Tab-separated table of N, CA and C in Angstrom:
chain	number	residue	atom	x	y	z
A	24	MET	N	247.380	42.406	126.964
A	24	MET	CA	248.154	43.613	126.540
A	24	MET	C	248.102	44.829	127.369
A	25	ALA	N	249.287	45.303	127.831
A	25	ALA	CA	249.528	46.451	128.850
A	25	ALA	C	250.358	47.636	128.119
A	26	PRO	N	249.964	48.770	128.369
A	26	PRO	CA	250.648	49.973	127.778
A	26	PRO	C	252.128	49.826	128.006
A	27	LYS	N	253.097	50.533	127.429
A	27	LYS	CA	254.356	50.545	127.680
A	27	LYS	C	254.637	51.776	128.708
A	28	VAL	N	253.857	52.467	128.715
A	28	VAL	CA	253.787	53.790	129.574
A	28	VAL	C	252.498	54.670	129.826
A	29	VAL	N	251.985	54.814	130.899
A	29	VAL	CA	250.778	55.519	131.118
A	29	VAL	C	251.296	57.050	131.783
A	30	LEU	N	250.632	57.918	131.339
A	30	LEU	CA	251.247	59.340	131.640
A	30	LEU	C	250.174	59.967	132.428
A	31	ILE	N	250.335	60.277	133.520
A	31	ILE	CA	249.274	61.409	134.295
A	31	ILE	C	250.125	62.548	134.893
A	32	GLY	N	248.918	63.214	134.782
A	32	GLY	CA	249.177	64.711	135.251
A	32	GLY	C	248.011	65.479	135.287
A	33	PRO	N	248.396	66.644	135.785
A	33	PRO	CA	247.482	67.723	135.675
A	33	PRO	C	247.083	68.247	134.261
A	34	PRO	N	246.198	69.511	133.997
A	34	PRO	CA	246.098	70.058	132.984
A	34	PRO	C	247.531	71.277	132.897
A	35	GLY	N	247.839	70.940	131.815
A	35	GLY	CA	249.228	71.875	131.645
A	35	GLY	C	250.348	71.361	131.709
A	36	SER	N	250.397	69.721	131.962
A	36	SER	CA	251.727	69.337	132.267
A	36	SER	C	252.392	68.683	130.925
A	37	GLY	N	251.429	68.278	129.981
A	37	GLY	CA	252.139	68.271	128.663
A	37	GLY	C	252.040	66.262	128.181
A	38	LYS	N	250.726	65.936	128.839
A	38	LYS	CA	250.495	64.691	128.541
A	38	LYS	C	250.343	64.023	126.965
A	39	THR	N	249.338	65.225	126.452
A	39	THR	CA	249.487	64.570	125.109
A	39	THR	C	250.703	64.893	124.036
A	40	THR	N	251.237	66.137	124.157
A	40	THR	CA	252.466	66.523	123.630
A	40	THR	C	253.741	65.652	123.630
A	41	ILE	N	253.820	65.453	124.767
A	41	ILE	CA	254.829	64.471	125.552
A	41	ILE	C	254.409	63.147	124.784
A	42	GLY	N	253.297	62.492	125.173
A	42	GLY	CA	252.802	61.288	125.176
A	42	GLY	C	252.984	60.919	123.586
A	43	GLU	N	252.965	61.802	122.531
A	43	GLU	CA	253.255	61.672	121.228
A	43	GLU	C	254.425	61.381	121.054
A	44	LEU	N	255.246	62.315	121.308
A	44	LEU	CA	256.875	62.267	121.332
A	44	LEU	C	257.470	61.010	121.606
A	45	VAL	N	256.960	60.289	123.133
A	45	VAL	CA	257.083	59.207	123.319
A	45	VAL	C	256.732	57.988	122.288
A	46	ALA	N	255.681	58.064	122.188
A	46	ALA	CA	255.372	57.353	121.301
A	46	ALA	C	255.723	56.764	119.847
A	47	ALA	N	256.408	58.282	119.189
A	47	ALA	CA	257.338	58.333	117.848
A	47	ALA	C	258.470	57.532	118.271
A	48	ARG	N	259.180	58.155	119.237
A	48	ARG	CA	260.416	57.436	119.709
A	48	ARG	C	260.442	56.042	120.034
A	49	LEU	N	259.229	55.434	120.734
A	49	LEU	CA	259.337	53.721	120.826
A	49	LEU	C	258.777	53.163	119.525
A	50	GLU	N	258.221	53.708	118.596
A	50	GLU	CA	257.660	53.512	117.456
A	50	GLU	C	256.332	52.261	117.811
A	51	VAL	N	255.396	53.201	118.254
A	51	VAL	CA	254.323	52.534	119.219
A	51	VAL	C	253.312	53.505	119.041
A	52	GLY	N	251.714	52.804	118.830
A	52	GLY	CA	250.803	54.152	118.986
A	52	GLY	C	250.646	54.740	120.124
A	53	PHE	N	249.691	55.710	120.101
A	53	PHE	CA	249.704	57.001	121.198
A	53	PHE	C	248.272	56.657	121.397
A	54	ARG	N	247.467	56.946	122.580
A	54	ARG	CA	246.252	57.126	122.982
A	54	ARG	C	245.873	57.969	123.991
A	55	ASP	N	244.787	58.838	124.291
A	55	ASP	CA	244.510	59.833	124.883
A	55	ASP	C	243.063	59.183	125.649
A	56	THR	N	242.699	58.836	126.695
A	56	THR	CA	241.753	58.522	127.285
A	56	THR	C	240.643	59.727	126.921
A	57	ASP	N	241.003	60.936	127.255
A	57	ASP	CA	240.011	62.283	126.950
A	57	ASP	C	239.544	62.213	125.608
A	58	ALA	N	240.217	62.069	124.676
A	58	ALA	CA	239.875	61.826	122.890
A	58	ALA	C	238.667	60.657	123.070
A	59	ASP	N	239.398	59.448	123.666
A	59	ASP	CA	238.283	58.358	123.648
A	59	ASP	C	236.990	58.531	124.179
A	60	VAL	N	236.908	59.385	125.347
A	60	VAL	CA	235.874	59.760	125.983
A	60	VAL	C	234.898	60.386	125.032
A	61	GLU	N	235.447	61.547	124.165
A	61	GLU	CA	234.851	62.469	123.280
A	61	GLU	C	234.607	61.725	122.105
A	62	ALA	N	234.987	60.670	121.420
A	62	ALA	CA	234.514	59.828	120.689
A	62	ALA	C	233.535	58.849	121.061
A	63	LYS	N	233.297	58.603	122.089
A	63	LYS	CA	232.334	57.450	122.542
A	63	LYS	C	230.903	58.359	122.756
A	64	ALA	N	231.395	59.748	123.407
A	64	ALA	CA	229.963	60.345	123.741
A	64	ALA	C	229.664	61.449	122.362
A	65	GLY	N	230.416	61.286	121.627
A	65	GLY	CA	230.316	62.046	120.134
A	65	GLY	C	229.977	63.690	120.548
A	66	THR	N	230.898	64.161	121.704
A	66	THR	CA	231.021	65.461	122.133
A	66	THR	C	231.724	65.664	122.983
A	67	ALA	N	232.176	67.078	123.057
A	67	ALA	CA	233.322	67.434	123.504
A	67	ALA	C	233.106	67.156	124.784
A	68	ILE	N	234.243	67.105	126.045
A	68	ILE	CA	234.030	67.100	127.403
A	68	ILE	C	233.578	68.085	127.924
A	69	SER	N	233.907	69.288	127.402
A	69	SER	CA	233.009	70.486	128.356
A	69	SER	C	232.058	70.527	127.991
A	70	ASP	N	231.179	69.877	126.715
A	70	ASP	CA	229.895	69.563	126.919
A	70	ASP	C	229.178	68.530	127.682
A	71	ILE	N	229.899	67.323	127.790
A	71	ILE	CA	229.433	66.448	128.544
A	71	ILE	C	229.384	67.415	130.161
A	72	PHE	N	230.032	67.787	130.650
A	72	PHE	CA	230.082	68.261	131.848
A	72	PHE	C	228.904	69.353	132.233
A	73	VAL	N	228.606	70.428	130.896
A	73	VAL	CA	227.735	71.207	131.072
A	73	VAL	C	226.195	70.233	131.055
A	74	GLU	N	226.130	69.497	130.090
A	74	GLU	CA	224.751	68.712	129.503
A	74	GLU	C	224.523	67.567	130.617
A	75	GLN	N	225.413	66.992	131.229
A	75	GLN	CA	225.107	65.712	131.827
A	75	GLN	C	225.781	65.758	133.302
A	76	GLY	N	226.750	66.893	133.602
A	76	GLY	CA	227.373	66.694	134.690
A	76	GLY	C	228.991	65.937	135.240
A	77	GLU	N	229.534	66.272	136.427
A	77	GLU	CA	230.881	65.879	136.291
A	77	GLU	C	230.539	64.148	136.661
A	78	PRO	N	229.823	63.772	137.395
A	78	PRO	CA	229.545	62.084	137.636
A	78	PRO	C	229.415	61.723	136.134
A	79	ALA	N	228.743	62.204	135.233
A	79	ALA	CA	228.317	61.313	134.014
A	79	ALA	C	229.683	61.208	133.482
A	80	PHE	N	230.504	62.396	133.323
A	80	PHE	CA	231.711	62.335	132.664
A	80	PHE	C	232.589	61.750	133.306
A	81	ARG	N	232.857	61.379	134.502
A	81	ARG	CA	233.625	60.401	135.122
A	81	ARG	C	233.320	58.993	135.134
A	82	ALA	N	232.255	58.505	134.853
A	82	ALA	CA	231.937	57.451	134.636
A	82	ALA	C	232.253	57.028	133.018
A	83	LEU	N	231.888	57.726	132.233
A	83	LEU	CA	232.684	57.733	130.563
A	83	LEU	C	234.214	57.528	130.881
A	84	GLU	N	234.899	58.336	131.493
A	84	GLU	CA	236.059	58.108	131.803
A	84	GLU	C	236.853	57.023	132.284
A	85	ARG	N	236.002	56.562	133.452
A	85	ARG	CA	236.792	55.259	134.212
A	85	ARG	C	236.379	54.145	132.993
A	86	THR	N	235.162	54.134	132.213
A	86	THR	CA	235.154	53.267	131.225
A	86	THR	C	236.079	53.287	130.133
A	87	ALA	N	236.870	54.519	129.737
A	87	ALA	CA	237.582	54.575	128.559
A	87	ALA	C	239.138	54.336	129.406
A	88	VAL	N	239.147	54.521	130.640
A	88	VAL	CA	240.600	53.867	130.874
A	88	VAL	C	240.691	52.640	131.194
A	89	LYS	N	239.515	51.895	131.561
A	89	LYS	CA	240.091	50.623	131.598
A	89	LYS	C	239.854	49.803	130.759
A	90	THR	N	239.249	50.155	129.502
A	90	THR	CA	239.147	49.846	128.005
A	90	THR	C	240.753	49.819	127.578
A	91	ALA	N	241.200	51.345	127.675
A	91	ALA	CA	242.467	51.333	127.043
A	91	ALA	C	243.430	50.576	128.077
A	92	LEU	N	243.875	50.808	129.010
A	92	LEU	CA	244.596	49.610	130.077
A	92	LEU	C	244.543	48.178	129.465
A	93	ALA	N	243.370	47.860	129.167
A	93	ALA	CA	243.450	46.302	128.681
A	93	ALA	C	243.859	46.010	127.204
A	94	GLU	N	243.780	46.934	126.170
A	94	GLU	CA	243.857	46.761	124.925
A	94	GLU	C	244.793	47.868	124.156
A	95	HIS	N	245.510	48.908	124.852
A	95	HIS	CA	246.745	49.427	124.280
A	95	HIS	C	247.894	49.392	124.523
A	96	GLY	N	248.532	49.102	123.668
A	96	GLY	CA	250.144	48.135	123.952
A	96	GLY	C	250.931	49.484	123.836
A	97	GLY	N	250.463	50.973	123.373
A	97	GLY	CA	251.645	51.718	123.108
A	97	GLY	C	251.667	52.639	124.394
A	98	VAL	N	251.576	53.907	124.033
A	98	VAL	CA	251.878	55.110	125.454
A	98	VAL	C	250.513	55.652	125.400
A	99	LEU	N	249.940	55.442	126.633
A	99	LEU	CA	248.564	56.055	127.065
A	99	LEU	C	248.773	57.417	127.848
A	100	ALA	N	248.096	58.220	127.776
A	100	ALA	CA	247.620	59.226	128.501
A	100	ALA	C	246.487	59.474	129.147
A	101	LEU	N	246.568	59.812	130.329
A	101	LEU	CA	244.644	59.727	131.035
A	101	LEU	C	244.568	61.172	131.414
A	102	GLY	N	243.132	61.595	131.237
A	102	GLY	CA	242.764	62.723	131.653
A	102	GLY	C	243.279	62.963	132.984
A	103	GLY	N	243.313	64.059	133.416
A	103	GLY	CA	243.982	64.962	134.794
A	103	GLY	C	243.534	64.421	135.781
A	104	GLY	N	241.886	64.094	135.862
A	104	GLY	CA	241.133	63.590	136.731
A	104	GLY	C	240.960	62.128	137.142
A	105	ALA	N	241.446	61.415	135.989
A	105	ALA	CA	241.004	60.066	136.320
A	105	ALA	C	241.816	59.053	137.345
A	106	VAL	N	242.811	60.031	138.063
A	106	VAL	CA	243.351	59.350	139.296
A	106	VAL	C	242.521	59.243	140.196
A	107	LEU	N	241.259	60.291	140.397
A	107	LEU	CA	239.962	60.419	141.465
A	107	LEU	C	239.329	59.042	141.571
A	108	ASP	N	239.409	58.213	140.550
A	108	ASP	CA	238.653	57.387	141.080
A	108	ASP	C	239.504	55.795	141.432
A	109	ASP	N	239.100	55.905	142.642
A	109	ASP	CA	239.717	54.202	143.318
A	109	ASP	C	240.395	52.906	142.439
A	110	ARG	N	239.104	52.706	142.055
A	110	ARG	CA	239.382	51.536	141.086
A	110	ARG	C	240.634	51.779	139.807
A	111	THR	N	240.725	53.226	139.277
A	111	THR	CA	241.707	53.507	138.453
A	111	THR	C	243.209	53.244	138.922
A	112	ARG	N	243.138	54.041	140.273
A	112	ARG	CA	244.477	54.256	141.069
A	112	ARG	C	244.867	52.554	141.336
A	113	LYS	N	243.846	51.694	141.361
A	113	LYS	CA	244.377	50.224	141.822
A	113	LYS	C	244.734	49.826	140.578
A	114	ASP	N	244.425	50.146	139.514
A	114	ASP	CA	244.446	49.629	137.992
A	114	ASP	C	245.764	49.958	137.601
A	115	LEU	N	246.352	51.123	138.203
A	115	LEU	CA	247.468	51.685	137.401
A	115	LEU	C	248.702	50.924	138.272
A	116	CYS	N	248.550	50.562	139.603
A	116	CYS	CA	249.785	49.932	140.267
A	116	CYS	C	250.322	48.780	139.735
A	117	SER	N	249.749	48.022	138.762
A	117	SER	CA	250.492	47.318	138.006
A	117	SER	C	250.789	47.960	136.722
A	118	GLN	N	251.076	49.230	136.484
A	118	GLN	CA	251.571	49.437	135.511
A	118	GLN	C	252.843	50.539	135.518
A	119	ARG	N	253.428	50.783	134.350
A	119	ARG	CA	254.648	51.920	134.542
A	119	ARG	C	254.017	53.218	134.156
A	120	VAL	N	254.101	53.742	135.329
A	120	VAL	CA	252.955	55.458	135.169
A	120	VAL	C	253.931	56.456	135.652
A	121	VAL	N	254.366	57.241	134.843
A	121	VAL	CA	254.887	58.592	134.718
A	121	VAL	C	254.082	59.858	134.973
A	122	PHE	N	254.257	60.358	135.929
A	122	PHE	CA	253.976	61.386	136.277
A	122	PHE	C	254.138	63.022	136.137
A	123	LEU	N	253.595	63.688	135.230
A	123	LEU	CA	254.030	64.647	134.648
A	123	LEU	C	253.875	65.919	135.383
A	124	ASP	N	255.069	66.040	136.393
A	124	ASP	CA	254.922	67.122	137.293
A	124	ASP	C	255.065	68.780	136.952
A	125	VAL	N	253.970	69.372	136.893
A	125	VAL	CA	254.047	70.769	136.926
A	125	VAL	C	253.530	71.578	138.079
A	126	SER	N	254.565	72.820	137.973
A	126	SER	CA	254.103	73.942	139.063
A	126	SER	C	252.958	74.604	138.480
A	127	LEU	N	252.314	75.232	139.677
A	127	LEU	CA	251.259	76.123	139.267
A	127	LEU	C	251.337	77.265	138.127
A	128	THR	N	252.520	78.036	138.222
A	128	THR	CA	253.072	79.162	137.321
A	128	THR	C	253.300	78.546	135.830
A	129	HIS	N	253.724	77.165	135.878
A	129	HIS	CA	253.655	76.814	134.423
A	129	HIS	C	252.562	76.333	133.799
A	130	ALA	N	251.970	75.674	134.771
A	130	ALA	CA	250.488	75.122	134.385
A	130	ALA	C	249.867	76.197	133.689
A	131	VAL	N	249.741	77.440	134.922
A	131	VAL	CA	248.804	78.492	134.097
A	131	VAL	C	248.977	78.984	132.593
A	132	ARG	N	250.541	79.014	132.935
A	132	ARG	CA	251.210	79.518	131.426
A	132	ARG	C	250.757	78.401	130.387
A	133	ARG	N	250.908	77.513	130.392
A	133	ARG	CA	250.193	76.581	129.213
A	133	ARG	C	248.871	76.364	129.193
A	134	VAL	N	247.993	76.368	130.339
A	134	VAL	CA	246.787	76.376	129.817
A	134	VAL	C	246.089	77.421	129.638
A	135	GLY	N	246.383	78.752	130.236
A	135	GLY	CA	245.772	79.671	129.659
A	135	GLY	C	244.998	80.504	130.387
A	136	LEU	N	244.416	81.507	130.470
A	136	LEU	CA	243.509	82.202	131.206
A	136	LEU	C	241.948	82.123	130.826
A	137	ALA	N	241.930	81.968	129.532
A	137	ALA	CA	240.723	81.876	128.722
A	137	ALA	C	240.702	80.151	128.467
A	138	THR	N	240.311	79.477	128.999
A	138	THR	CA	240.305	78.062	129.236
A	138	THR	C	239.020	77.278	128.534
A	139	SER	N	239.213	76.310	127.821
A	139	SER	CA	237.891	75.571	127.434
A	139	SER	C	237.582	74.283	128.544
A	140	ARG	N	238.742	74.183	129.363
A	140	ARG	CA	238.410	72.894	130.558
A	140	ARG	C	237.475	73.505	131.388
A	141	PRO	N	236.361	72.408	131.327
A	141	PRO	CA	235.366	72.991	132.383
A	141	PRO	C	235.772	72.817	134.108
A	142	LEU	N	236.560	72.529	134.751
A	142	LEU	CA	236.928	72.278	135.660
A	142	LEU	C	237.722	73.940	135.943
A	143	LEU	N	238.166	74.352	135.178
A	143	LEU	CA	239.086	75.633	135.544
A	143	LEU	C	238.269	76.943	135.445
A	144	LEU	N	236.494	76.922	134.902
A	144	LEU	CA	236.079	77.813	134.677
A	144	LEU	C	236.191	79.077	135.581
A	145	GLY	N	235.991	80.053	135.812
A	145	GLY	CA	236.234	81.285	136.761
A	145	GLY	C	237.473	81.707	136.847
A	146	ASN	N	237.975	81.554	138.220
A	146	ASN	CA	239.545	82.001	138.493
A	146	ASN	C	240.285	80.840	137.891
A	147	VAL	N	240.804	80.997	137.276
A	147	VAL	CA	241.759	79.849	136.641
A	147	VAL	C	243.050	79.595	137.640
A	148	ARG	N	243.637	80.263	137.691
A	148	ARG	CA	244.815	80.171	138.854
A	148	ARG	C	244.127	79.238	140.065
A	149	GLY	N	242.958	80.279	140.665
A	149	GLY	CA	242.828	79.319	141.933
A	149	GLY	C	241.976	77.989	142.011
A	150	GLN	N	241.417	77.842	140.542
A	150	GLN	CA	241.102	76.598	140.231
A	150	GLN	C	242.188	75.605	140.158
A	151	LEU	N	242.982	76.181	139.300
A	151	LEU	CA	244.137	75.054	139.194
A	151	LEU	C	244.939	74.667	140.428
A	152	LYS	N	245.246	75.743	141.313
A	152	LYS	CA	245.601	75.518	142.636
A	152	LYS	C	245.313	74.251	143.221
A	153	GLN	N	243.860	74.897	143.487
A	153	GLN	CA	243.052	73.658	144.057
A	153	GLN	C	243.025	72.183	143.813
A	154	LEU	N	243.052	72.382	142.207
A	154	LEU	CA	243.089	70.658	141.760
A	154	LEU	C	244.606	70.173	141.725
A	155	LEU	N	245.322	71.385	141.593
A	155	LEU	CA	246.962	70.309	141.847
A	155	LEU	C	246.964	70.215	143.437
A	156	ASP	N	246.595	70.836	144.372
A	156	ASP	CA	246.914	70.485	145.894
A	156	ASP	C	245.863	69.105	146.264
A	157	ALA	N	244.899	68.985	145.550
A	157	ALA	CA	244.129	67.575	145.517
A	157	ALA	C	244.599	66.655	145.159
A	158	ARG	N	244.897	66.828	143.867
A	158	ARG	CA	245.609	65.637	142.983
A	158	ARG	C	247.033	65.335	143.010
A	159	ARG	N	247.892	66.116	143.330
A	159	ARG	CA	249.137	65.855	143.571
A	159	ARG	C	249.597	64.492	144.337
A	160	PRO	N	248.855	64.412	145.499
A	160	PRO	CA	248.836	63.220	146.316
A	160	PRO	C	248.638	62.217	145.793
A	161	LEU	N	247.710	62.136	144.929
A	161	LEU	CA	247.013	60.938	144.155
A	161	LEU	C	247.771	60.445	143.011
A	162	TYR	N	248.585	61.183	142.066
A	162	TYR	CA	249.152	61.178	141.165
A	162	TYR	C	250.687	60.445	141.765
A	163	ALA	N	251.397	60.942	142.805
A	163	ALA	CA	252.459	60.482	143.123
A	163	ALA	C	252.274	59.157	144.021
A	164	GLU	N	251.090	58.548	144.260
A	164	GLU	CA	250.547	57.431	145.144
A	164	GLU	C	250.647	56.534	144.039
A	165	VAL	N	250.300	56.392	142.886
A	165	VAL	CA	250.495	55.780	141.634
A	165	VAL	C	251.552	56.011	140.666
A	166	ALA	N	252.434	56.992	140.842
A	166	ALA	CA	253.350	57.011	140.102
A	166	ALA	C	254.723	56.229	139.877
A	167	THR	N	255.078	55.497	138.973
A	167	THR	CA	256.366	54.821	139.079
A	167	THR	C	257.638	55.799	139.360
A	168	VAL	N	257.547	56.900	138.409
A	168	VAL	CA	258.224	58.063	138.756
A	168	VAL	C	257.595	59.036	138.215
A	169	ALA	N	258.497	60.268	139.102
A	169	ALA	CA	257.734	61.840	138.559
A	169	ALA	C	258.663	62.308	137.852
A	170	VAL	N	258.143	63.132	136.890
A	170	VAL	CA	259.280	64.230	135.743
A	170	VAL	C	258.619	65.526	135.914
A	171	SER	N	259.590	66.320	136.192
A	171	SER	CA	259.023	67.813	136.312
A	171	SER	C	259.216	68.042	134.894
A	172	THR	N	258.326	68.908	134.624
A	172	THR	CA	258.066	69.465	132.954
A	172	THR	C	258.342	70.781	133.151
A	173	ASP	N	258.463	71.543	134.319
A	173	ASP	CA	258.814	73.176	134.201
A	173	ASP	C	260.002	73.123	133.305
A	174	GLY	N	259.604	74.468	133.023
A	174	GLY	CA	261.023	75.038	131.872
A	174	GLY	C	261.686	74.532	131.235
A	175	ARG	N	260.950	73.018	130.927
A	175	ARG	CA	261.558	72.213	129.910
A	175	ARG	C	261.081	72.013	128.438
A	176	GLU	N	261.963	71.455	127.440
A	176	GLU	CA	261.530	71.331	126.218
A	176	GLU	C	260.465	69.909	126.461
A	177	PRO	N	259.795	69.983	125.519
A	177	PRO	CA	259.200	68.375	125.485
A	177	PRO	C	260.255	67.400	124.634
A	178	ASP	N	260.735	67.453	123.671
A	178	ASP	CA	261.593	66.438	123.409
A	178	ASP	C	262.877	66.227	124.568
A	179	ASP	N	263.143	67.183	125.305
A	179	ASP	CA	264.150	66.500	126.651
A	179	ASP	C	263.258	65.698	127.600
A	180	ILE	N	262.084	65.989	127.877
A	180	ILE	CA	261.181	65.306	128.758
A	180	ILE	C	260.923	63.888	128.324
A	181	ALA	N	260.567	64.052	126.690
A	181	ALA	CA	260.151	62.603	125.997
A	181	ALA	C	261.665	61.553	126.258
A	182	ASP	N	262.902	62.104	125.601
A	182	ASP	CA	263.841	61.318	126.006
A	182	ASP	C	264.462	60.753	127.446
A	183	GLU	N	263.845	61.831	128.165
A	183	GLU	CA	263.970	61.384	129.724
A	183	GLU	C	262.971	59.788	130.078
A	184	ILE	N	262.142	60.219	129.463
A	184	ILE	CA	260.991	59.036	129.882
A	184	ILE	C	261.279	57.698	128.988
A	185	VAL	N	261.772	58.028	127.636
A	185	VAL	CA	262.435	56.646	127.106
A	185	VAL	C	263.803	56.013	127.783
A	186	ARG	N	264.635	56.843	128.166
A	186	ARG	CA	265.523	56.176	129.326
A	186	ARG	C	265.026	55.634	130.445
A	187	PHE	N	264.025	56.138	130.909
A	187	PHE	CA	263.479	55.427	131.874
A	187	PHE	C	263.015	54.215	131.744
A	188	LEU	N	261.935	53.839	130.588
A	188	LEU	CA	261.717	52.748	130.023
A	188	LEU	C	262.660	51.716	129.676
A	189	SER	N	263.917	52.227	129.497
A	189	SER	CA	264.779	51.363	128.598
A	189	SER	C	265.573	50.320	130.041
């Protein structure tokens, strides 16, 4: 079983919001690998980063992605950093992947400056810019299609993705 579609993108791109809308339109389940990691670890991602470090989180994330790709037939949203893993990028090559692209300005507005996201602590705008610059080529590498989310309503984006899938 393979997902109907996999959503990727940076923090603030709308993966969860749009993923839930697409799943409802397709009448399939929605799954978020960040939620899977938290359920498996029994704690928040931010706590995993603080208590165990990023490598421990990335290992949990890799397992969550691999499992979800194998067993989930609906809409799947990956954590923003999942594409950092070479094996995950290779696994995504056989999937329909939508890259939800967002500009720095819009991502900062959506994420907010007081964020609980561990990789964005401190100077949120600066951290997010670095993250976008580093990851955008990886998102583009595995994406079947890229959809800009800037200045758009989630319903419009979900409709575009559903059209792409049909």
